[in-house]
Amino acid sequence: MEERHPRKKRKIKKLTQRMQARLLFVFCVVFAALLLMIARLVYLGNIDKYEKNALAQQSYVSSVIPYKRGEITDRNGQVLATSELIYHLILDPKVLLSKEENVEPTIKALVTVYGLEEADLRTILAEKPNSSYVVLKKQLSYTEKQSFSEYIEGLKAQEKGKKNGESSKIKGVWFEEEYKRTYPFGTLASHIIGFTVSGDVGTYGIEQQYNDDLIGTNGRTYGYYDSQLNIQRTTKEAEDGKTIVSTIDLNVQRVVQKYVERFLNDVGAENVGVVIMDAGSGEILAMQSNYSYDLNSPRDLSGWYTEEQITAMSDQETVNNLYKLWRNFCISDAYEPGSTFKPFTVAGALEENLISTDSEYLCDGFELFPGNVRIRCSNNNGHGKISLAQSLMYSCNDAMMQIAALEGRTMFYDYQKHFLFGTRTGIDLPGETKGELIPESGLNATELATSSFGQSLTVNMVQIASAFCSLVNGGTYYEPHVVKAVKNAKGATVRQVEPVAICQTVSAETSEFIKEAMYMTVQSGTATKAQVKGYLIGGKTGTAQKRPLTERKNLVSLLGFVESGDTQIVIYVVVDEAHDEELMRKSATASEMAAAILEEALPYLKVYPEGEINYHLETIEQDDLLTNPDDNPNYRPEDNEDAPNVME
């Protein structure tokens, strides 16, 4: 067997110290490189993580979603006040400057679409680089807002799908929504409707009285980025305000306003007021106080003063003139009513059986009181022997003074309160005055006498109109009101305003007598100028002396009514100190205006003429309506014009 030779052992090379050093160096270099790479990856990963976390945690409020203030309509649904959506152009410099490439396209778009100055935009970017809210333009219409979107769409069409085109670089521009209160009919019913001021707060009229119903609750849109950088949105919708349905009839209001402003333009007066009511519910169908003002620009005085006068006004004078313009004479001013108060004097005495419908009076032209005080009748020569109905027809002060003396101070005062004089009616409008009564303890002989025919006490127009409604509707006093219903944003009725019967003022029998006397006052008494062809009109005139009496200034009025079937309409016209000496002293001034208004307005209320009217009182023979000259040699038919008392 062949003998094998053993293998030669390989010589193992040992790493020298130098080689070890080199290997260690290479290893360190590689390891360091790996560490750097890992560190870089970690760094980049952290940035992405941080950015995602930051974006995920950052909430973006795109905008507040404004509520829409509720509308105000007339009784037939015609919109008297509404809110239109407008837009404010907002620039976000912080977003725009986040990428330099977006600046030029965005500036170009704003200049092109809205005509903004390029220099102004660059100044904003330089001075407010960290701002997220700069208002560039206010109150843009929907069409103006859309023009910006159309500009961008036009660019996209030109770019034909090109990525990163100019259209995609328009950034940092958005539109803030807001509602603007508008009044479609401008000046119509301005004293009833009122207006809003900054912060959507109602001022005067229904806008103020029903502000809590008209306002809503703002919504809000929230936007945030999730961990995948996708934007997520959450929207809380706005809750719009409620709609107020007023009792006003737009067409009747327009007629009333026309005749009031025509008189103010042709003649002029310190104040003119008209109230038309539904006697069977207390609903105000129309109310006009002097000149109306434009609800869309309520602080504009240019229609009443020249530019020089406005410039010369102090701040306080401007405020005073605006308050005068906004003031509703029909509820906010108290005055002595004069002879329109006489039906209430008669009604109280009838209710207490102190007099009857057959009572008669001798009018010699005056009554004499302690201290040799003589208070004259409306007819200085006296009416002679007259009936109770005739005392109203001819507006006899003498008969009223005799009736009040029978009542005495306590009863007379109680009946004033019974008819709610001296207290607010509760009408749903702000700013009502309560008027003033002479206290019971102050109703001495002369004060009682003058109060009997409407001097010495003060009332507002709605007070006396509401009380008169009860005299002609059978005796029920209804609270006057200007709102019929409240509806939610979807049109469902949430509150119906039903007539509120406050009290029973007189019996049906007294009411019927007062109505008959009022009819004859228009047919043959002091209110003949209130006649309207085809209608049976009843009413009472008034001519009140204003204080101080030495200035001989008068307030004239007509308090009337008309009925058809179940409908009873009351009209009250007041002309305070007409700027014409003759018209200021004639109650016919108010009667003629009332007749003109009724003739045109009644058909709108579905009260139509019935042909020739020849009305006669069952309780009075027609032949006895005129005073017999044998009873009073000084009687003159022309003296039947209602006139103020004269105290001597």
XYZ file of C-alpha atoms in Angstrom, residues 50-501:
452
model
C -44.720 66.199 12.104
C -46.302 67.815 9.086
C -49.081 65.274 9.052
C -49.625 65.612 12.764
C -49.619 69.387 12.521
C -52.019 69.375 9.604
C -54.203 66.765 11.281
C -54.349 68.860 14.427
C -54.872 72.180 12.653
C -58.556 73.174 12.177
C -59.493 75.443 9.314
C -62.736 77.410 9.567
C -63.692 78.112 6.002
C -66.280 80.668 7.121
C -69.238 81.358 9.319
C -72.491 80.403 7.627
C -74.711 83.406 8.315
C -78.361 82.963 9.169
C -80.983 84.751 7.136
C -83.021 87.261 9.121
C -86.716 86.493 8.879
C -88.914 88.348 6.437
C -91.701 90.779 7.261
C -94.768 90.547 5.053
C -98.099 92.274 4.792
C -101.292 90.369 5.635
C -101.495 89.017 2.063
C -97.909 87.738 1.887
C -96.301 90.699 0.110
C -92.703 90.956 1.312
C -92.029 94.253 3.094
C -88.586 93.380 4.480
C -86.168 90.659 3.448
C -82.465 89.777 3.497
C -80.332 89.303 0.401
C -77.130 87.273 0.356
C -74.063 89.391 -0.421
C -70.355 88.588 -0.503
C -67.129 90.152 0.746
C -63.940 89.510 -1.233
C -61.279 88.211 1.179
C -57.518 87.813 0.605
C -55.346 85.392 2.618
C -51.774 86.738 2.209
C -50.278 83.905 4.274
C -51.598 81.245 1.921
C -50.794 83.250 -1.177
C -47.181 83.842 -0.148
C -46.598 80.188 0.764
C -45.568 79.641 -2.867
C -43.991 82.473 -4.794
C -45.309 81.133 -8.099
C -48.898 81.849 -7.004
C -48.473 85.569 -6.396
C -48.482 86.921 -9.950
C -51.442 84.874 -11.278
C -53.525 85.791 -8.246
C -52.760 89.504 -8.445
C -53.508 89.463 -12.151
C -56.881 87.794 -11.526
C -57.899 90.331 -8.855
C -56.885 93.276 -11.003
C -58.631 91.906 -14.089
C -61.912 90.874 -12.476
C -62.412 93.531 -9.810
C -60.318 96.430 -11.028
C -58.178 96.496 -7.877
C -54.913 98.416 -7.960
C -51.888 96.161 -8.347
C -49.771 98.464 -6.190
C -52.339 98.251 -3.372
C -52.313 94.454 -3.477
C -48.527 94.295 -3.328
C -48.535 96.701 -0.389
C -50.942 94.415 1.471
C -48.711 91.417 0.841
C -45.649 93.343 2.023
C -47.254 94.784 5.142
C -49.443 91.820 6.175
C -47.599 88.666 5.086
C -48.842 86.640 8.070
C -52.450 87.784 7.882
C -55.161 85.348 6.866
C -58.002 87.854 6.525
C -57.895 91.076 4.511
C -61.158 92.468 3.093
C -60.631 93.695 -0.466
C -64.220 94.516 -1.488
C -67.534 94.510 0.339
C -71.129 93.767 -0.579
C -70.606 92.035 -3.894
C -73.645 90.592 -5.604
C -73.895 86.957 -6.576
C -73.171 87.934 -10.191
C -70.045 89.828 -9.139
C -68.904 86.858 -7.080
C -69.458 84.466 -9.969
C -67.337 86.584 -12.293
C -64.229 85.421 -10.396
C -65.144 81.759 -10.892
C -65.859 82.425 -14.553
C -62.424 84.017 -14.950
C -60.749 80.884 -13.544
C -62.873 78.594 -15.728
C -61.883 80.668 -18.735
C -58.207 80.158 -17.944
C -58.748 76.428 -17.582
C -60.390 76.303 -20.986
C -57.403 78.075 -22.536
C -54.943 75.748 -20.812
C -56.787 72.682 -22.147
C -56.059 70.409 -19.219
C -52.493 71.532 -18.778
C -51.201 70.719 -15.312
C -49.839 73.484 -13.131
C -51.360 76.105 -15.370
C -52.019 79.677 -14.293
C -55.548 78.805 -13.160
C -54.220 76.355 -10.573
C -51.946 79.021 -9.085
C -54.687 81.443 -8.069
C -54.687 80.973 -4.304
C -55.593 82.737 -1.085
C -58.821 84.286 -2.382
C -62.245 83.446 -0.948
C -65.659 84.982 -0.419
C -67.316 85.617 2.904
C -71.103 85.435 2.915
C -73.354 87.910 4.660
C -77.008 88.932 4.489
C -78.004 92.522 3.800
C -81.409 93.780 4.975
C -83.438 95.252 2.143
C -86.879 96.791 1.876
C -88.460 96.254 -1.552
C -90.917 99.150 -1.202
C -88.440 101.666 0.195
C -90.471 104.187 2.173
C -93.717 102.257 2.447
C -94.882 101.664 6.043
C -91.485 102.763 7.338
C -92.768 103.749 10.792
C -94.400 100.343 11.226
C -91.579 98.199 9.841
C -88.492 99.929 11.290
C -84.974 99.025 10.178
C -81.822 97.248 11.320
C -78.442 98.585 12.408
C -74.992 97.032 12.599
C -75.069 93.587 14.139
C -78.492 92.819 12.659
C -80.292 94.564 15.507
C -83.805 95.832 14.858
C -84.501 99.509 15.478
C -88.035 100.931 15.687
C -91.163 99.226 14.466
C -91.642 95.506 13.964
C -87.908 95.068 13.387
C -87.284 96.057 17.009
C -90.408 94.649 18.651
C -89.979 91.195 17.084
C -86.204 91.159 16.886
C -85.902 87.928 18.886
C -88.123 86.125 16.381
C -86.488 87.637 13.311
C -82.913 86.760 14.208
C -81.545 83.244 13.749
C -78.394 81.348 14.659
C -75.223 81.326 12.569
C -73.852 78.052 11.264
C -70.189 77.209 10.762
C -68.061 75.089 8.442
C -64.987 73.373 9.923
C -62.209 71.932 7.732
C -59.199 69.848 8.835
C -56.618 67.489 7.312
C -56.542 63.843 8.302
C -53.376 61.738 8.671
C -53.378 61.120 4.920
C -53.580 64.871 4.304
C -57.099 64.603 2.941
C -59.271 67.525 3.991
C -62.327 66.634 6.026
C -65.224 69.049 6.432
C -67.905 69.343 9.083
C -70.814 71.734 8.594
C -73.264 73.014 11.141
C -76.106 74.594 9.208
C -77.430 78.034 10.073
C -80.894 78.407 11.559
C -82.769 81.180 9.781
C -85.015 83.669 11.542
C -88.797 83.486 11.583
C -91.121 85.334 9.231
C -93.413 87.975 10.699
C -96.807 88.301 9.016
C -98.101 91.783 9.755
C -101.704 92.971 9.810
C -100.863 95.721 7.324
C -102.544 95.724 3.938
C -99.945 96.929 1.450
C -102.469 98.530 -0.893
C -104.339 100.349 1.863
C -101.053 101.555 3.336
C -100.022 102.874 -0.078
C -103.276 104.839 -0.393
C -102.931 106.330 3.091
C -99.338 107.306 2.495
C -100.224 108.963 -0.801
C -102.829 111.278 0.714
C -100.800 112.136 3.803
C -97.734 113.092 1.817
C -99.832 114.947 -0.744
C -101.244 117.125 2.036
C -97.810 117.700 3.520
C -96.470 118.737 0.116
C -99.430 120.942 -0.840
C -100.252 122.534 2.515
C -97.855 121.344 5.175
C -98.428 120.661 8.857
C -96.494 120.010 12.026
C -97.823 116.445 12.065
C -100.258 114.350 10.088
C -101.274 110.875 11.192
C -103.706 108.246 9.917
C -104.690 104.955 11.534
C -107.015 102.407 9.928
C -108.141 99.492 12.109
C -110.357 96.442 11.986
C -112.820 97.229 14.769
C -113.629 93.555 15.300
C -110.076 92.380 15.995
C -107.831 95.328 16.849
C -105.704 94.708 13.747
C -103.954 97.769 12.339
C -104.552 97.760 8.585
C -102.572 100.919 7.865
C -100.671 103.500 9.858
C -98.992 106.586 8.483
C -97.007 109.163 10.406
C -95.924 112.267 8.490
C -93.386 111.709 5.717
C -92.021 108.208 5.332
C -88.273 107.682 5.154
C -86.349 105.231 2.989
C -85.728 102.110 5.052
C -82.818 101.192 2.772
C -81.006 104.391 3.818
C -82.667 105.537 7.059
C -79.931 108.043 7.910
C -80.273 109.982 4.688
C -81.552 113.484 5.435
C -81.083 114.799 1.907
C -84.803 114.584 1.161
C -85.602 117.098 3.893
C -82.545 119.337 4.118
C -80.149 120.898 1.647
C -76.544 119.761 1.482
C -75.495 123.052 3.079
C -77.939 122.564 5.960
C -76.767 119.004 6.571
C -73.115 120.085 6.548
C -73.860 122.860 9.028
C -75.604 120.501 11.496
C -73.820 119.559 14.675
C -73.746 115.881 15.610
C -76.519 116.441 18.133
C -78.645 118.325 15.610
C -78.230 115.491 13.118
C -79.322 112.952 15.723
C -82.323 115.077 16.711
C -83.422 115.457 13.099
C -83.115 111.721 12.520
C -85.153 110.941 15.632
C -87.817 113.346 14.410
C -87.874 111.538 11.072
C -88.092 108.076 12.658
C -90.635 108.998 15.345
C -94.084 107.475 14.907
C -96.558 110.261 15.685
C -99.440 107.778 15.835
C -98.131 106.127 19.002
C -95.352 108.325 20.380
C -97.045 111.735 20.592
C -99.775 112.722 23.059
C -102.135 115.613 22.355
C -105.531 116.940 23.401
C -108.071 115.189 21.142
C -110.852 117.757 21.204
C -114.398 116.816 20.224
C -113.599 113.275 19.087
C -113.663 112.549 22.827
C -117.367 113.468 23.136
C -118.767 110.015 22.251
C -116.916 108.619 25.275
C -118.439 111.228 27.581
C -121.910 110.339 26.308
C -121.267 106.580 26.446
C -120.221 106.669 30.108
C -123.327 108.591 31.155
C -125.589 106.237 29.184
C -124.003 103.212 30.840
C -124.692 104.672 34.276
C -128.292 105.594 33.342
C -127.611 109.238 34.131
C -129.025 110.120 30.739
C -131.063 108.334 28.101
C -131.230 108.365 24.331
C -134.237 110.674 24.711
C -132.424 113.259 26.840
C -132.559 116.881 25.692
C -130.345 119.878 26.412
C -130.583 123.614 26.116
C -127.458 125.131 24.632
C -127.184 128.886 25.047
C -123.613 129.040 23.777
C -121.685 128.776 27.053
C -121.519 127.558 30.633
C -120.522 129.799 33.524
C -118.234 128.520 36.294
C -116.956 129.859 39.635
C -114.621 132.795 39.286
C -116.766 134.117 36.423
C -115.067 131.637 34.035
C -117.120 131.288 30.864
C -116.512 128.273 28.630
C -118.127 128.628 25.241
C -119.746 126.042 23.061
C -118.461 125.072 19.627
C -121.317 127.261 18.358
C -120.825 130.626 20.026
C -124.476 131.537 19.392
C -125.731 128.344 20.981
C -127.537 125.363 19.470
C -130.800 125.927 21.300
C -132.842 122.913 22.361
C -131.177 119.728 21.091
C -131.394 115.985 21.643
C -128.583 113.761 22.872
C -127.884 112.562 19.318
C -127.828 116.145 18.083
C -125.351 117.088 20.809
C -122.924 114.755 19.060
C -124.010 115.651 15.537
C -123.409 119.351 16.100
C -120.526 118.834 18.523
C -122.149 120.754 21.345
C -119.716 121.597 24.141
C -122.518 122.935 26.314
C -124.356 119.600 26.377
C -121.115 117.726 27.117
C -120.388 120.006 30.087
C -123.875 119.349 31.456
C -123.419 115.587 31.060
C -120.003 115.605 32.736
C -121.454 117.575 35.660
C -124.008 114.775 36.127
C -121.223 112.183 36.135
C -119.064 114.026 38.620
C -115.312 113.796 38.944
C -115.131 110.226 40.247
C -117.342 108.618 37.655
C -115.872 110.672 34.817
C -112.326 109.758 35.843
C -113.235 106.087 36.219
C -114.666 105.978 32.715
C -111.556 107.578 31.275
C -109.585 104.717 32.805
C -112.262 102.246 31.718
C -111.624 103.218 28.097
C -107.890 102.775 28.816
C -107.007 106.445 28.456
C -103.980 107.422 30.481
C -102.390 104.007 29.994
C -100.576 102.273 27.151
C -102.717 100.120 24.886
C -100.085 97.379 24.635
C -99.736 97.691 20.872
C -96.825 95.583 19.657
C -94.691 98.530 18.593
C -91.971 100.223 20.647
C -92.189 103.810 21.837
C -95.857 104.149 22.804
C -96.715 107.030 25.117
C -99.523 106.675 27.636
C -100.887 110.213 27.577
C -101.956 112.123 30.659
C -105.214 112.467 32.547
C -106.032 115.083 35.120
C -106.059 113.173 38.429
C -109.452 112.646 39.984
C -108.566 115.087 42.749
C -107.772 117.735 40.134
C -111.039 117.433 38.224
C -112.596 120.596 39.543
C -115.582 122.175 37.813
C -113.691 123.821 34.965
C -111.287 120.903 34.430
C -114.204 118.486 34.383
C -116.007 120.697 31.894
C -113.114 121.023 29.454
C -112.247 117.337 29.756
C -115.797 116.450 28.701
C -115.066 117.663 25.178
C -111.477 116.466 24.942
C -109.435 119.364 26.262
C -107.105 119.100 29.287
C -106.410 115.355 28.858
C -103.951 113.940 26.305
C -104.070 110.748 24.256
C -102.203 109.095 21.421
C -103.858 108.141 18.143
C -103.933 104.396 18.736
C -105.517 104.896 22.170
C -108.501 106.823 20.893
C -108.899 104.701 17.751
C -108.904 101.481 19.800
C -111.419 102.863 22.284
C -113.644 104.052 19.438
C -113.538 100.561 17.920
C -115.199 99.293 21.088
C -117.907 101.970 20.845
C -118.973 100.808 17.383
C -118.341 97.037 17.540
C -120.785 96.281 20.336
C -118.562 97.203 23.259
C -115.500 94.930 23.115
C -112.105 96.586 23.535
C -109.514 94.646 21.503
C -105.830 95.138 22.064
C -104.417 96.870 18.973
C -101.701 94.946 17.155
C -99.681 94.986 13.937
C -98.737 91.288 13.672
C -101.039 88.402 12.664
C -98.688 85.415 12.790
C -95.124 84.181 13.181
C -93.878 81.484 10.788
C -90.694 79.440 10.755
C -88.239 79.350 7.861
C -90.214 76.518 6.237
C -93.432 78.494 6.281
C -95.172 76.665 9.106
C -97.074 78.845 11.568
C -95.459 78.672 14.996
C -97.564 81.373 16.615
C -100.921 82.800 15.630
C -101.748 86.211 17.082
C -105.389 85.971 18.015
C -107.497 89.038 18.895
C -107.218 89.797 22.598
C -110.382 91.150 24.203
